[in-house]
PDB file of C-alpha atoms in Angstrom:
ATOM      1  CA  MET A   1      86.128 123.352  98.799  1.00 48.00           C
ATOM      2  CA  PRO A   2      86.511 122.095  95.079  1.00 47.00           C
ATOM      3  CA  THR A   3      90.076 122.050  93.726  1.00 47.00           C
ATOM      4  CA  GLN A   4      91.418 122.750  90.317  1.00 47.00           C
ATOM      5  CA  THR A   5      91.700 119.066  89.942  1.00 49.00           C
ATOM      6  CA  ASP A   6      88.128 118.463  90.637  1.00 52.00           C
ATOM      7  CA  HIS A   7      87.080 120.818  87.965  1.00 49.00           C
ATOM      8  CA  PRO A   8      90.116 121.207  85.407  1.00 49.00           C
ATOM      9  CA  ILE A   9      89.997 124.167  83.163  1.00 46.00           C
ATOM     10  CA  ILE A  10      91.324 122.218  80.213  1.00 46.00           C
ATOM     11  CA  LEU A  11      89.387 118.908  79.940  1.00 48.00           C
ATOM     12  CA  PRO A  12      91.064 115.598  78.658  1.00 47.00           C
ATOM     13  CA  HIS A  13      91.449 115.832  74.902  1.00 54.00           C
ATOM     14  CA  GLY A  14      93.507 114.849  71.950  1.00 57.00           C
ATOM     15  CA  ASN A  15      93.045 111.025  71.824  1.00 79.00           C
ATOM     16  CA  TYR A  16      92.249 111.180  68.094  1.00 88.00           C
ATOM     17  CA  ARG A  17      94.089 107.804  67.417  1.00 85.00           C
ATOM     18  CA  ALA A  18      91.212 106.112  69.233  1.00 86.00           C
ATOM     19  CA  LEU A  19      88.616 107.615  67.211  1.00 90.00           C
ATOM     20  CA  LEU A  20      87.267 105.151  64.492  1.00 92.00           C
ATOM     21  CA  SER A  21      86.823 108.154  62.116  1.00 93.00           C
ATOM     22  CA  TYR A  22      90.420 109.130  62.485  1.00 95.00           C
ATOM     23  CA  GLN A  23      91.391 105.462  61.841  1.00 95.00           C
ATOM     24  CA  LYS A  24      89.336 105.216  58.687  1.00 96.00           C
ATOM     25  CA  ALA A  25      90.569 108.643  57.537  1.00 97.00           C
ATOM     26  CA  GLU A  26      94.197 107.484  57.888  1.00 97.00           C
ATOM     27  CA  VAL A  27      93.466 104.367  55.725  1.00 97.00           C
ATOM     28  CA  ILE A  28      91.834 106.708  53.103  1.00 98.00           C
ATOM     29  CA  TYR A  29      94.832 108.973  53.032  1.00 98.00           C
ATOM     30  CA  ASP A  30      97.205 106.077  52.602  1.00 98.00           C
ATOM     31  CA  LEU A  31      95.214 104.569  49.950  1.00 98.00           C
ATOM     32  CA  THR A  32      94.662 107.841  48.047  1.00 98.00           C
ATOM     33  CA  PHE A  33      98.432 108.568  48.201  1.00 97.00           C
ATOM     34  CA  ARG A  34      99.126 105.289  46.469  1.00 97.00           C
ATOM     35  CA  PHE A  35      96.257 105.587  44.142  1.00 97.00           C
ATOM     36  CA  GLY A  36      97.435 108.889  42.892  1.00 96.00           C
ATOM     37  CA  ALA A  37     101.070 107.738  42.505  1.00 95.00           C
ATOM     38  CA  LYS A  38      99.802 104.479  40.604  1.00 95.00           C
ATOM     39  CA  PHE A  39      96.930 105.657  38.502  1.00 97.00           C
ATOM     40  CA  LEU A  40      97.068 109.396  37.917  1.00 95.00           C
ATOM     41  CA  LYS A  41      99.695 111.233  35.807  1.00 89.00           C
ATOM     42  CA  MET A  42     102.555 113.380  37.298  1.00 85.00           C
ATOM     43  CA  GLY A  43     101.355 116.946  37.165  1.00 83.00           C
ATOM     44  CA  ASP A  44      97.637 115.979  37.059  1.00 86.00           C
ATOM     45  CA  ARG A  45      95.910 118.759  39.193  1.00 91.00           C
ATOM     46  CA  THR A  46      93.351 115.920  40.374  1.00 93.00           C
ATOM     47  CA  LYS A  47      95.927 113.935  41.783  1.00 95.00           C
ATOM     48  CA  ASP A  48      97.217 116.865  43.876  1.00 95.00           C
ATOM     49  CA  GLN A  49      93.591 117.678  44.936  1.00 97.00           C
ATOM     50  CA  MET A  50      92.625 114.254  45.846  1.00 98.00           C
ATOM     51  CA  VAL A  51      95.806 113.645  48.076  1.00 97.00           C
ATOM     52  CA  GLN A  52      95.148 117.153  49.695  1.00 97.00           C
ATOM     53  CA  ALA A  53      91.325 116.206  50.423  1.00 98.00           C
ATOM     54  CA  ALA A  54      92.439 112.973  51.849  1.00 98.00           C
ATOM     55  CA  ARG A  55      95.125 114.784  53.868  1.00 98.00           C
ATOM     56  CA  SER A  56      92.547 117.476  55.000  1.00 97.00           C
ATOM     57  CA  GLY A  57      90.123 114.882  56.164  1.00 97.00           C
ATOM     58  CA  LYS A  58      92.675 113.121  58.428  1.00 97.00           C
ATOM     59  CA  GLN A  59      94.446 116.307  59.663  1.00 96.00           C
ATOM     60  CA  ASN A  60      91.401 118.191  60.640  1.00 93.00           C
ATOM     61  CA  ILE A  61      90.331 115.321  62.810  1.00 93.00           C
ATOM     62  CA  ILE A  62      93.529 115.589  64.688  1.00 94.00           C
ATOM     63  CA  GLU A  63      93.393 119.398  64.883  1.00 93.00           C
ATOM     64  CA  GLY A  64      89.828 119.292  66.154  1.00 91.00           C
ATOM     65  CA  SER A  65      90.660 116.662  68.571  1.00 89.00           C
ATOM     66  CA  LYS A  66      93.442 118.490  70.126  1.00 88.00           C
ATOM     67  CA  ALA A  67      91.449 121.857  70.146  1.00 84.00           C
ATOM     68  CA  SER A  68      88.617 120.298  71.897  1.00 79.00           C
ATOM     69  CA  GLY A  69      90.110 120.785  75.334  1.00 74.00           C
ATOM     70  CA  THR A  70      89.672 124.595  75.063  1.00 75.00           C
ATOM     71  CA  SER A  71      86.937 125.018  72.327  1.00 79.00           C
ATOM     72  CA  LYS A  72      84.237 122.494  71.619  1.00 82.00           C
ATOM     73  CA  GLU A  73      83.134 124.992  68.933  1.00 85.00           C
ATOM     74  CA  MET A  74      86.386 124.791  67.175  1.00 88.00           C
ATOM     75  CA  GLU A  75      86.410 120.858  67.586  1.00 88.00           C
ATOM     76  CA  LEU A  76      82.999 120.859  65.993  1.00 90.00           C
ATOM     77  CA  LYS A  77      84.048 123.190  63.093  1.00 94.00           C
ATOM     78  CA  LEU A  78      87.243 121.321  62.328  1.00 93.00           C
ATOM     79  CA  THR A  79      85.454 117.977  62.461  1.00 93.00           C
ATOM     80  CA  ASN A  80      82.956 119.464  59.969  1.00 94.00           C
ATOM     81  CA  VAL A  81      85.850 120.486  57.759  1.00 97.00           C
ATOM     82  CA  ALA A  82      87.154 116.978  57.795  1.00 96.00           C
ATOM     83  CA  ARG A  83      83.688 115.764  56.738  1.00 97.00           C
ATOM     84  CA  ALA A  84      83.575 118.205  53.868  1.00 97.00           C
ATOM     85  CA  SER A  85      87.080 117.346  52.706  1.00 98.00           C
ATOM     86  CA  LEU A  86      86.110 113.480  52.593  1.00 98.00           C
ATOM     87  CA  GLU A  87      82.920 114.468  50.608  1.00 98.00           C
ATOM     88  CA  GLU A  88      85.077 116.276  48.198  1.00 98.00           C
ATOM     89  CA  LEU A  89      87.313 113.256  47.763  1.00 98.00           C
ATOM     90  CA  LEU A  90      84.263 111.087  47.252  1.00 98.00           C
ATOM     91  CA  ALA A  91      83.290 113.292  44.304  1.00 98.00           C
ATOM     92  CA  ASP A  92      86.701 112.962  42.794  1.00 98.00           C
ATOM     93  CA  TYR A  93      86.677 109.026  43.007  1.00 98.00           C
ATOM     94  CA  GLN A  94      83.172 108.997  41.509  1.00 98.00           C
ATOM     95  CA  ASP A  95      84.229 111.540  38.788  1.00 97.00           C
ATOM     96  CA  PHE A  96      87.469 109.361  38.224  1.00 97.00           C
ATOM     97  CA  LEU A  97      85.176 106.132  37.490  1.00 98.00           C
ATOM     98  CA  ARG A  98      82.281 108.076  35.603  1.00 98.00           C
ATOM     99  CA  VAL A  99      84.494 109.881  33.081  1.00 97.00           C
ATOM    100  CA  ARG A 100      86.306 106.663  32.330  1.00 97.00           C
ATOM    101  CA  ASP A 101      83.056 104.723  31.893  1.00 98.00           C
ATOM    102  CA  LEU A 102      84.037 102.482  34.778  1.00 98.00           C
ATOM    103  CA  ARG A 103      81.541 100.699  37.130  1.00 98.00           C
ATOM    104  CA  ILE A 104      80.764 102.257  40.501  1.00 98.00           C
ATOM    105  CA  TRP A 105      79.786  99.430  42.887  1.00 98.00           C
ATOM    106  CA  GLU A 106      76.267  99.380  44.367  1.00 97.00           C
ATOM    107  CA  LYS A 107      76.106 100.019  48.120  1.00 94.00           C
ATOM    108  CA  ASP A 108      74.920  96.479  48.522  1.00 95.00           C
ATOM    109  CA  SER A 109      77.019  94.720  45.909  1.00 97.00           C
ATOM    110  CA  PRO A 110      79.101  91.756  47.022  1.00 97.00           C
ATOM    111  CA  GLU A 111      82.201  93.807  46.510  1.00 97.00           C
ATOM    112  CA  ALA A 112      80.941  96.637  48.691  1.00 96.00           C
ATOM    113  CA  GLN A 113      79.875  94.204  51.383  1.00 96.00           C
ATOM    114  CA  TYR A 114      83.446  92.651  51.333  1.00 95.00           C
ATOM    115  CA  VAL A 115      85.076  95.986  51.824  1.00 95.00           C
ATOM    116  CA  ARG A 116      82.651  96.983  54.699  1.00 92.00           C
ATOM    117  CA  ARG A 117      83.440  93.457  56.487  1.00 92.00           C
ATOM    118  CA  LEU A 118      87.277  94.010  56.017  1.00 90.00           C
ATOM    119  CA  GLY A 119      87.075  97.314  57.530  1.00 84.00           C
ATOM    120  CA  SER A 120      84.543  96.614  60.479  1.00 83.00           C
ATOM    121  CA  LYS A 121      87.142  96.000  63.113  1.00 78.00           C
ATOM    122  CA  PRO A 122      88.557  98.817  65.280  1.00 76.00           C
ATOM    123  CA  GLY A 123      92.166  99.480  64.672  1.00 86.00           C
ATOM    124  CA  VAL A 124      92.195  98.504  61.010  1.00 90.00           C
ATOM    125  CA  THR A 125      95.203 100.041  59.042  1.00 95.00           C
ATOM    126  CA  TYR A 126      96.147 100.245  55.478  1.00 96.00           C
ATOM    127  CA  GLU A 127      97.833  96.889  55.788  1.00 95.00           C
ATOM    128  CA  ALA A 128      94.453  95.179  55.711  1.00 94.00           C
ATOM    129  CA  TYR A 129      93.789  96.487  52.312  1.00 95.00           C
ATOM    130  CA  ARG A 130      97.422  96.683  50.876  1.00 95.00           C
ATOM    131  CA  LYS A 131      97.580  93.421  48.991  1.00 94.00           C
ATOM    132  CA  ILE A 132      94.148  94.193  47.278  1.00 93.00           C
ATOM    133  CA  VAL A 133      94.845  97.739  46.614  1.00 93.00           C
ATOM    134  CA  GLU A 134      98.309  97.094  45.202  1.00 94.00           C
ATOM    135  CA  THR A 135      97.306  94.324  42.974  1.00 97.00           C
ATOM    136  CA  ARG A 136      94.001  95.430  41.431  1.00 97.00           C
ATOM    137  CA  PRO A 137      93.086  97.746  38.713  1.00 98.00           C
ATOM    138  CA  ALA A 138      92.009 101.370  39.241  1.00 98.00           C
ATOM    139  CA  GLU A 139      88.322 100.674  39.011  1.00 98.00           C
ATOM    140  CA  VAL A 140      88.547  98.281  42.088  1.00 98.00           C
ATOM    141  CA  VAL A 141      90.800 100.599  43.982  1.00 98.00           C
ATOM    142  CA  ALA A 142      88.547 103.579  43.451  1.00 98.00           C
ATOM    143  CA  ASN A 143      85.624 101.642  44.556  1.00 98.00           C
ATOM    144  CA  ILE A 144      87.364 100.386  47.713  1.00 98.00           C
ATOM    145  CA  ALA A 145      88.167 104.115  48.463  1.00 98.00           C
ATOM    146  CA  ILE A 146      84.535 105.052  47.851  1.00 98.00           C
ATOM    147  CA  CYS A 147      83.284 102.274  50.199  1.00 97.00           C
ATOM    148  CA  LEU A 148      85.829 103.634  52.915  1.00 97.00           C
ATOM    149  CA  ILE A 149      84.908 107.184  52.471  1.00 98.00           C
ATOM    150  CA  HIS A 150      81.222 106.212  52.976  1.00 97.00           C
ATOM    151  CA  GLN A 151      82.210 104.441  56.240  1.00 95.00           C
ATOM    152  CA  ALA A 152      84.307 107.455  57.363  1.00 96.00           C
ATOM    153  CA  ASN A 153      81.469 109.987  56.557  1.00 97.00           C
ATOM    154  CA  TYR A 154      79.069 107.853  58.483  1.00 96.00           C
ATOM    155  CA  LEU A 155      81.375 107.741  61.363  1.00 94.00           C
ATOM    156  CA  LEU A 156      81.901 111.452  61.182  1.00 95.00           C
ATOM    157  CA  ASP A 157      78.231 112.290  60.821  1.00 95.00           C
ATOM    158  CA  ARG A 158      77.563 110.327  64.265  1.00 94.00           C
ATOM    159  CA  GLN A 159      80.603 112.190  65.733  1.00 91.00           C
ATOM    160  CA  LEU A 160      79.285 115.527  64.655  1.00 92.00           C
ATOM    161  CA  GLU A 161      75.923 114.736  66.097  1.00 91.00           C
ATOM    162  CA  ARG A 162      77.567 113.886  69.417  1.00 89.00           C
ATOM    163  CA  LEU A 163      79.769 116.993  69.289  1.00 86.00           C
ATOM    164  CA  GLU A 164      76.844 119.120  68.690  1.00 86.00           C
ATOM    165  CA  GLN A 165      75.041 117.604  71.688  1.00 84.00           C
ATOM    166  CA  ASP A 166      78.038 118.093  74.003  1.00 75.00           C
ATOM    167  CA  PHE A 167      78.608 121.662  72.796  1.00 74.00           C
ATOM    168  CA  LEU A 168      75.002 122.500  73.699  1.00 78.00           C
ATOM    169  CA  LYS A 169      75.124 120.827  76.968  1.00 75.00           C
ATOM    170  CA  GLU A 170      78.744 121.656  78.144  1.00 69.00           C
ATOM    171  CA  GLY A 171      80.380 123.970  75.806  1.00 59.00           C
ATOM    172  CA  GLY A 172      84.180 124.419  76.068  1.00 51.00           C
ATOM    173  CA  LEU A 173      86.591 126.483  78.128  1.00 48.00           C
ATOM    174  CA  ARG A 174      85.814 129.676  75.930  1.00 52.00           C
ATOM    175  CA  GLU A 175      82.209 128.962  76.005  1.00 49.00           C
ATOM    176  CA  ARG A 176      82.019 128.230  79.775  1.00 47.00           C
TER     177      ARG A 176
END
């Protein structure tokens, strides 16, 4: 006879720190917080919006991961909110550069490739970017953020595809 431990009601969940998407989102939040403090004026609504979008991207990954034990549907929804928040932040950085007539790096520019290589290892934190971010002009820092957001969005897109498959296959506690 199967025991509850053979078929637990609440499945293992909540290990968000192991998710590459979370790791990248945390770097984006840290970078955005510092970008706003350094390059945007106090009281600028855009500053608050950017920091909140970066925070939402990170926090919704956490919340979705924690909710996954009881509802795969909620995990899927919250991960999608994280993805949407980072897309909003991406547009803010692109707007920042565009309205100031600053260059937006091409996807395969040497600078963008450098940023991709720098963040290609699991476990990368803001410390890997600190020296560059804290010594470069706004144009460079905004472009680094754009590269990181593209990486996070790519990871979240793959994660969402997997969550959708898992949801259709297994559901969550509520769905089961």
